[in-house]
GROMACS .gro file of C-alpha atoms in nm:
model
  346
    1MET     CA    1  -6.090   2.068   2.243
    2THR     CA    2  -5.980   2.360   2.466
    3LEU     CA    3  -5.780   2.652   2.392
    4LEU     CA    4  -5.499   2.575   2.630
    5ARG     CA    5  -5.507   2.179   2.498
    6ARG     CA    6  -5.434   2.310   2.115
    7ASN     CA    7  -5.143   2.563   2.243
    8LEU     CA    8  -4.978   2.227   2.364
    9LEU     CA    9  -5.022   2.044   2.067
   10LYS     CA   10  -4.901   2.344   1.811
   11LEU     CA   11  -4.598   2.350   2.100
   12THR     CA   12  -4.546   2.002   2.110
   13ALA     CA   13  -4.544   1.982   1.686
   14ALA     CA   14  -4.295   2.286   1.715
   15ALA     CA   15  -4.082   2.125   1.912
   16ALA     CA   16  -4.075   1.753   1.757
   17LEU     CA   17  -4.025   1.949   1.419
   18SER     CA   18  -3.714   2.163   1.599
   19LEU     CA   19  -3.556   1.861   1.758
   20SER     CA   20  -3.594   1.660   1.366
   21ALA     CA   21  -3.452   1.979   1.184
   22SER     CA   22  -3.169   1.967   1.463
   23ALA     CA   23  -3.083   1.586   1.412
   24THR     CA   24  -3.109   1.627   1.041
   25THR     CA   25  -2.833   1.868   1.070
   26SER     CA   26  -2.650   1.670   1.298
   27TYR     CA   27  -2.638   1.366   1.067
   28ALA     CA   28  -2.573   1.582   0.749
   29GLN     CA   29  -2.211   1.729   0.885
   30ASP     CA   30  -2.132   1.333   1.042
   31VAL     CA   31  -1.964   1.112   0.799
   32THR     CA   32  -1.950   0.753   0.754
   33LEU     CA   33  -1.660   0.607   0.527
   34ARG     CA   34  -1.626   0.219   0.385
   35LEU     CA   35  -1.264   0.105   0.409
   36HIS     CA   36  -1.166  -0.140   0.186
   37GLN     CA   37  -0.848  -0.358   0.124
   38PHE     CA   38  -0.713  -0.764   0.067
   39LEU     CA   39  -0.511  -0.820   0.404
   40PRO     CA   40  -0.668  -0.973   0.715
   41PRO     CA   41  -0.698  -0.729   0.977
   42GLN     CA   42  -0.460  -0.916   1.180
   43ALA     CA   43  -0.186  -0.849   0.946
   44ASN     CA   44   0.085  -0.532   1.024
   45VAL     CA   45  -0.053  -0.305   0.782
   46PRO     CA   46  -0.431  -0.360   0.914
   47LYS     CA   47  -0.320  -0.399   1.278
   48ASN     CA   48  -0.033  -0.157   1.252
   49VAL     CA   49  -0.120   0.073   1.010
   50ILE     CA   50  -0.461   0.121   0.896
   51ILE     CA   51  -0.673   0.056   1.146
   52PRO     CA   52  -0.464   0.282   1.426
   53TRP     CA   53  -0.565   0.565   1.161
   54ILE     CA   54  -0.889   0.492   1.153
   55GLU     CA   55  -0.926   0.536   1.552
   56GLN     CA   56  -0.674   0.847   1.483
   57ILE     CA   57  -0.931   1.000   1.262
   58ALA     CA   58  -1.247   0.894   1.505
   59GLU     CA   59  -1.068   1.060   1.796
   60ALA     CA   60  -0.921   1.342   1.596
   61SER     CA   61  -1.342   1.443   1.501
   62ASP     CA   62  -1.481   1.326   1.817
   63GLY     CA   63  -1.671   1.034   1.626
   64ARG     CA   64  -1.753   1.289   1.377
   65ILE     CA   65  -1.594   1.059   1.100
   66LYS     CA   66  -1.644   0.729   1.135
   67ILE     CA   67  -1.486   0.461   0.907
   68ASP     CA   68  -1.614   0.065   0.840
   69HIS     CA   69  -1.352  -0.169   0.773
   70PHE     CA   70  -1.357  -0.392   0.542
   71PRO     CA   71  -1.087  -0.652   0.506
   72SER     CA   72  -0.999  -0.956   0.317
   73MET     CA   73  -1.190  -0.792  -0.046
   74GLN     CA   74  -1.502  -0.829   0.215
   75LEU     CA   75  -1.707  -0.578  -0.002
   76GLY     CA   76  -1.624  -0.812  -0.302
   77GLY     CA   77  -1.428  -0.808  -0.626
   78LYS     CA   78  -1.052  -0.924  -0.600
   79PRO     CA   79  -0.767  -0.694  -0.495
   80PRO     CA   80  -0.670  -0.563  -0.885
   81GLU     CA   81  -1.036  -0.404  -0.865
   82LEU     CA   82  -0.934  -0.179  -0.575
   83ILE     CA   83  -0.858   0.137  -0.707
   84SER     CA   84  -1.131   0.143  -0.963
   85GLN     CA   85  -1.388   0.057  -0.671
   86ALA     CA   86  -1.217   0.396  -0.509
   87ILE     CA   87  -1.318   0.574  -0.821
   88ASP     CA   88  -1.663   0.441  -0.876
   89GLY     CA   89  -1.733   0.514  -0.550
   90VAL     CA   90  -1.815   0.087  -0.425
   91ALA     CA   91  -1.538   0.183  -0.148
   92ASP     CA   92  -1.491   0.555   0.017
   93ILE     CA   93  -1.137   0.475   0.066
   94VAL     CA   94  -0.931   0.184  -0.028
   95TRP     CA   95  -0.527   0.058   0.028
   96THR     CA   96  -0.417  -0.122  -0.246
   97VAL     CA   97  -0.105  -0.197  -0.461
   98SER     CA   98  -0.034   0.016  -0.748
   99GLY     CA   99   0.097  -0.224  -0.929
  100TYR     CA  100  -0.195  -0.436  -0.899
  101THR     CA  101  -0.318  -0.255  -1.238
  102PRO     CA  102  -0.008  -0.301  -1.448
  103GLY     CA  103   0.136   0.025  -1.633
  104ARG     CA  104  -0.171   0.243  -1.513
  105PHE     CA  105   0.037   0.418  -1.278
  106PRO     CA  106   0.393   0.451  -1.423
  107HIS     CA  107   0.585   0.698  -1.252
  108THR     CA  108   0.513   0.485  -0.949
  109GLU     CA  109   0.744   0.279  -1.095
  110VAL     CA  110   1.058   0.457  -1.034
  111PHE     CA  111   1.040   0.367  -0.671
  112GLU     CA  112   0.997  -0.061  -0.774
  113LEU     CA  113   1.313  -0.016  -0.983
  114PRO     CA  114   1.560  -0.278  -0.860
  115PHE     CA  115   1.801  -0.182  -0.583
  116MET     CA  116   1.681   0.160  -0.558
  117MET     CA  117   1.591   0.201  -0.217
  118ASN     CA  118   1.672   0.054   0.120
  119ASP     CA  119   1.468   0.252   0.364
  120ALA     CA  120   1.128   0.250   0.362
  121GLU     CA  121   1.083   0.615   0.553
  122ALA     CA  122   1.291   0.814   0.353
  123ALA     CA  123   1.153   0.636   0.004
  124SER     CA  124   0.802   0.670   0.129
  125ARG     CA  125   0.836   1.073   0.142
  126ALA     CA  126   1.023   1.094  -0.166
  127TYR     CA  127   0.732   0.897  -0.316
  128TRP     CA  128   0.457   1.151  -0.171
  129ASP     CA  129   0.650   1.450  -0.299
  130MET     CA  130   0.714   1.301  -0.648
  131ALA     CA  131   0.350   1.226  -0.628
  132GLN     CA  132   0.252   1.578  -0.537
  133LYS     CA  133   0.497   1.704  -0.843
  134TYR     CA  134   0.393   1.445  -1.113
  135MET     CA  135   0.062   1.186  -1.033
  136VAL     CA  136  -0.190   1.405  -0.816
  137ASP     CA  137  -0.273   1.609  -1.136
  138GLY     CA  138  -0.191   1.330  -1.358
  139GLU     CA  139  -0.243   0.963  -1.321
  140PHE     CA  140  -0.376   0.980  -0.955
  141SER     CA  141  -0.634   1.247  -1.092
  142ASP     CA  142  -0.968   1.002  -1.043
  143PHE     CA  143  -0.900   0.972  -0.686
  144HIS     CA  144  -0.825   1.183  -0.387
  145LEU     CA  145  -0.478   1.064  -0.241
  146LEU     CA  146  -0.460   1.021   0.117
  147GLY     CA  147  -0.112   0.836   0.139
  148ALA     CA  148   0.164   0.695  -0.071
  149TRP     CA  149   0.410   0.483   0.072
  150VAL     CA  150   0.649   0.130   0.006
  151HIS     CA  151   0.770  -0.165   0.238
  152GLY     CA  152   1.092  -0.239   0.373
  153PRO     CA  153   1.331  -0.452   0.168
  154GLY     CA  154   1.211  -0.695  -0.046
  155LEU     CA  155   1.391  -1.043  -0.074
  156ILE     CA  156   1.332  -1.420  -0.214
  157HIS     CA  157   1.176  -1.673  -0.032
  158SER     CA  158   1.197  -2.038  -0.198
  159SER     CA  159   1.171  -2.390  -0.111
  160ASP     CA  160   1.487  -2.459  -0.300
  161PRO     CA  161   1.793  -2.253  -0.216
  162ILE     CA  162   1.840  -1.966  -0.445
  163MET     CA  163   2.187  -1.751  -0.390
  164THR     CA  164   2.283  -1.647  -0.732
  165PRO     CA  165   2.067  -1.476  -1.028
  166ASP     CA  166   2.091  -1.793  -1.249
  167ASP     CA  167   1.968  -1.995  -0.971
  168LEU     CA  168   1.630  -1.866  -1.063
  169ASN     CA  169   1.647  -2.029  -1.420
  170GLY     CA  170   1.301  -2.214  -1.459
  171VAL     CA  171   1.187  -2.157  -1.077
  172LYS     CA  172   0.801  -2.031  -1.107
  173LEU     CA  173   0.806  -1.704  -0.949
  174ARG     CA  174   0.540  -1.487  -0.777
  175ALA     CA  175   0.624  -1.106  -0.846
  176PRO     CA  176   0.424  -0.811  -0.729
  177THR     CA  177   0.478  -0.576  -0.993
  178ARG     CA  178   0.512  -0.508  -1.366
  179VAL     CA  179   0.906  -0.419  -1.286
  180THR     CA  180   0.942  -0.714  -1.050
  181ASN     CA  181   0.786  -0.970  -1.335
  182MET     CA  182   1.023  -0.774  -1.549
  183MET     CA  183   1.357  -0.791  -1.359
  184PHE     CA  184   1.323  -1.151  -1.245
  185SER     CA  185   1.182  -1.280  -1.636
  186GLY     CA  186   1.522  -1.132  -1.707
  187MET     CA  187   1.661  -1.326  -1.500
  188GLY     CA  188   1.508  -1.652  -1.600
  189ALA     CA  189   1.250  -1.715  -1.370
  190THR     CA  190   0.919  -1.775  -1.472
  191PRO     CA  191   0.682  -1.507  -1.291
  192VAL     CA  192   0.354  -1.567  -1.191
  193GLY     CA  193   0.120  -1.269  -1.161
  194MET     CA  194  -0.111  -1.278  -0.852
  195PRO     CA  195  -0.251  -1.099  -0.553
  196VAL     CA  196  -0.042  -1.138  -0.245
  197PRO     CA  197  -0.349  -1.324  -0.065
  198ALA     CA  198  -0.328  -1.562  -0.342
  199VAL     CA  199   0.033  -1.678  -0.244
  200PRO     CA  200   0.008  -1.961   0.063
  201GLU     CA  201  -0.246  -2.176  -0.187
  202ALA     CA  202  -0.015  -2.088  -0.451
  203LEU     CA  203   0.297  -2.228  -0.280
  204SER     CA  204   0.119  -2.493  -0.092
  205LYS     CA  205   0.022  -2.636  -0.458
  206GLY     CA  206   0.320  -2.610  -0.649
  207VAL     CA  207   0.167  -2.328  -0.844
  208ILE     CA  208   0.506  -2.120  -0.776
  209ASP     CA  209   0.835  -2.249  -0.624
  210ALA     CA  210   0.910  -1.910  -0.415
  211THR     CA  211   0.763  -1.536  -0.403
  212VAL     CA  212   0.952  -1.218  -0.332
  213ILE     CA  213   0.748  -1.073  -0.043
  214PRO     CA  214   0.913  -0.801   0.216
  215TRP     CA  215   0.926  -1.021   0.579
  216GLU     CA  216   0.645  -0.793   0.742
  217VAL     CA  217   0.416  -0.996   0.542
  218THR     CA  218   0.533  -1.338   0.593
  219GLY     CA  219   0.342  -1.410   0.890
  220ALA     CA  220   0.018  -1.339   0.812
  221LEU     CA  221   0.077  -1.556   0.467
  222LYS     CA  222   0.208  -1.816   0.678
  223VAL     CA  223   0.532  -1.838   0.427
  224PRO     CA  224   0.772  -1.948   0.625
  225GLU     CA  225   0.558  -2.278   0.731
  226LEU     CA  226   0.572  -2.309   0.341
  227VAL     CA  227   0.912  -2.281   0.236
  228THR     CA  228   1.196  -2.302   0.448
  229ASN     CA  229   1.440  -2.092   0.243
  230HIS     CA  230   1.490  -1.681   0.284
  231LEU     CA  231   1.753  -1.466   0.079
  232GLU     CA  232   1.886  -1.155   0.174
  233PHE     CA  233   2.073  -0.854   0.044
  234GLY     CA  234   2.281  -0.725   0.320
  235ASP     CA  235   2.199  -0.334   0.344
  236ALA     CA  236   2.043  -0.337  -0.032
  237SER     CA  237   1.693  -0.402  -0.095
  238LEU     CA  238   1.640  -0.575  -0.414
  239TYR     CA  239   1.316  -0.424  -0.478
  240THR     CA  240   1.016  -0.212  -0.310
  241THR     CA  241   0.627  -0.193  -0.373
  242THR     CA  242   0.439   0.091  -0.436
  243PHE     CA  243   0.153   0.184  -0.201
  244LEU     CA  244  -0.206   0.394  -0.274
  245PHE     CA  245  -0.387   0.487   0.006
  246ALA     CA  246  -0.701   0.640  -0.203
  247MET     CA  247  -1.054   0.801  -0.153
  248ASN     CA  248  -1.322   0.853  -0.337
  249LYS     CA  249  -1.365   1.197  -0.466
  250ASP     CA  250  -1.705   1.230  -0.437
  251ALA     CA  251  -1.707   1.088  -0.120
  252TYR     CA  252  -1.423   1.367  -0.002
  253ASN     CA  253  -1.576   1.685  -0.183
  254ALA     CA  254  -1.891   1.573   0.034
  255MET     CA  255  -1.734   1.595   0.352
  256PRO     CA  256  -1.800   1.913   0.538
  257ASP     CA  257  -1.449   2.175   0.529
  258ASP     CA  258  -1.385   2.098   0.917
  259LEU     CA  259  -1.425   1.737   0.849
  260LYS     CA  260  -1.186   1.762   0.546
  261ALA     CA  261  -0.907   1.941   0.745
  262ILE     CA  262  -0.921   1.681   1.034
  263LEU     CA  263  -0.907   1.377   0.773
  264ASP     CA  264  -0.608   1.594   0.539
  265ALA     CA  265  -0.391   1.678   0.871
  266ASN     CA  266  -0.416   1.284   0.960
  267SER     CA  267  -0.329   1.157   0.611
  268GLY     CA  268  -0.046   1.276   0.349
  269ALA     CA  269   0.312   1.339   0.378
  270GLU     CA  270   0.369   1.206   0.757
  271PHE     CA  271   0.124   0.953   0.756
  272SER     CA  272   0.280   0.813   0.474
  273ALA     CA  273   0.629   0.855   0.617
  274PHE     CA  274   0.471   0.642   0.912
  275ALA     CA  275   0.339   0.385   0.739
  276GLY     CA  276   0.652   0.306   0.568
  277LYS     CA  277   0.860   0.326   0.850
  278GLN     CA  278   0.604   0.116   1.051
  279MET     CA  279   0.627  -0.154   0.765
  280GLN     CA  280   0.972  -0.162   0.759
  281ALA     CA  281   1.014  -0.224   1.117
  282ASP     CA  282   0.738  -0.518   1.101
  283ASP     CA  283   1.032  -0.698   0.935
  284ALA     CA  284   1.234  -0.791   1.233
  285PRO     CA  285   0.979  -1.017   1.427
  286ALA     CA  286   0.868  -1.166   1.115
  287ARG     CA  287   1.220  -1.269   1.067
  288GLU     CA  288   1.316  -1.349   1.392
  289ASN     CA  289   0.977  -1.620   1.355
  290ALA     CA  290   1.136  -1.792   1.050
  291LEU     CA  291   1.448  -1.824   1.250
  292ASP     CA  292   1.276  -1.992   1.535
  293LEU     CA  293   1.083  -2.195   1.275
  294GLY     CA  294   1.446  -2.368   1.175
  295ASN     CA  295   1.473  -2.188   0.863
  296THR     CA  296   1.770  -2.126   0.665
  297VAL     CA  297   1.809  -1.694   0.625
  298THR     CA  298   2.106  -1.634   0.371
  299THR     CA  299   2.235  -1.294   0.368
  300LEU     CA  300   2.470  -1.190   0.084
  301THR     CA  301   2.801  -0.985   0.100
  302PRO     CA  302   2.841  -0.676  -0.054
  303GLU     CA  303   3.059  -0.878  -0.337
  304GLN     CA  304   2.723  -1.149  -0.413
  305VAL     CA  305   2.524  -0.861  -0.436
  306GLU     CA  306   2.692  -0.727  -0.686
  307ALA     CA  307   2.592  -1.026  -0.914
  308TRP     CA  308   2.260  -0.924  -0.862
  309ARG     CA  309   2.292  -0.547  -0.935
  310ALA     CA  310   2.469  -0.649  -1.275
  311ALA     CA  311   2.161  -0.948  -1.366
  312ALA     CA  312   1.926  -0.650  -1.292
  313ALA     CA  313   2.069  -0.339  -1.484
  314PRO     CA  314   1.886  -0.434  -1.798
  315THR     CA  315   1.562  -0.399  -1.644
  316VAL     CA  316   1.627  -0.050  -1.577
  317GLU     CA  317   1.776   0.017  -1.901
  318GLN     CA  318   1.458  -0.117  -2.031
  319TRP     CA  319   1.239   0.070  -1.824
  320ILE     CA  320   1.404   0.373  -1.920
  321ALA     CA  321   1.361   0.291  -2.305
  322GLU     CA  322   0.962   0.192  -2.173
  323VAL     CA  323   0.867   0.542  -2.041
  324LYS     CA  324   1.043   0.753  -2.288
  325GLU     CA  325   0.757   0.637  -2.542
  326GLN     CA  326   0.498   0.771  -2.307
  327GLY     CA  327   0.722   1.112  -2.275
  328MET     CA  328   0.858   1.059  -1.952
  329ASP     CA  329   1.232   1.076  -1.894
  330GLY     CA  330   1.316   0.737  -1.682
  331ALA     CA  331   1.671   0.858  -1.635
  332ALA     CA  332   1.583   1.222  -1.460
  333LEU     CA  333   1.335   1.049  -1.251
  334ILE     CA  334   1.565   0.796  -1.084
  335GLU     CA  335   1.818   1.089  -1.028
  336GLU     CA  336   1.470   1.315  -0.871
  337ALA     CA  337   1.378   0.998  -0.667
  338THR     CA  338   1.743   0.889  -0.544
  339GLY     CA  339   1.848   1.258  -0.440
  340LEU     CA  340   1.465   1.287  -0.226
  341MET     CA  341   1.553   0.976  -0.047
  342ALA     CA  342   1.951   1.068   0.026
  343LYS     CA  343   1.730   1.397   0.165
  344TYR     CA  344   1.505   1.209   0.396
  345ALA     CA  345   1.776   0.958   0.482
  346LYS     CA  346   1.830   1.014   0.912
   0.00000   0.00000   0.00000
């Protein structure tokens, strides 16, 4: 072999080694994350909140953060397992209902109390603030919090008309959280626990007679095609549900600092407020769809709502007593949450 050829081979090998090292460095600085959640991609939250967020993160990072979206529990398991999947690393990011694991996140329940809120954006900002104060280093300490928000006013969708709390006697009803189950049980209903994707089959098979969900998700679940009566509470909200947008801590900590900064800048308080506002905005088209189908939408007067407030009051008292046993001042938390929502209301 000539000296020239030996030198060319050395140069080629050195160049290849350099390219390999460069590629490895580049690959190590890029991140692919798996996002797991329980609704189909065409539902409003995936379509109008989660997927736009994924696209925003990709754009802000120039494609260096890639998020693979797995809707409808495609990574396996059931919706109540989502938060554990984020903690254990089965998924890197999850969107879930905090109440799918009853009692695990007691501070979140203050926003789920009856007639606590009516503006999802203001409530979501308040929820984020209180999460930073009470939950991030407490019940949320096993994961990295990306977002915390609530949906718009909750209402009752039923086969037979429901107008008063007495009409709930004997009604088999799906409610989303421990607090709402407590409330409806106190009103005489028979609460049946299940994640929201199970609602259509349960309604169609008569497992439940009614469900409580916000308008925005009724379209994806075909609820207005399964029941014909919908009860609204005017300017009040019978209840809401708290959500968690949670990330595996190890996955977050393994990211380069510049990519962490991009993720943080596009998450947090403003993202939470946007998500809550968007969920409430998506109520209106779903409501119109129910009307177009010829369904009966009943809106209670303020006087009629008072009967429901009175029937729900024992739930608040019971909650305050329960959380006191955990060392929490429930009345003070209600006052603080109410004050924050008033502060953020427009």
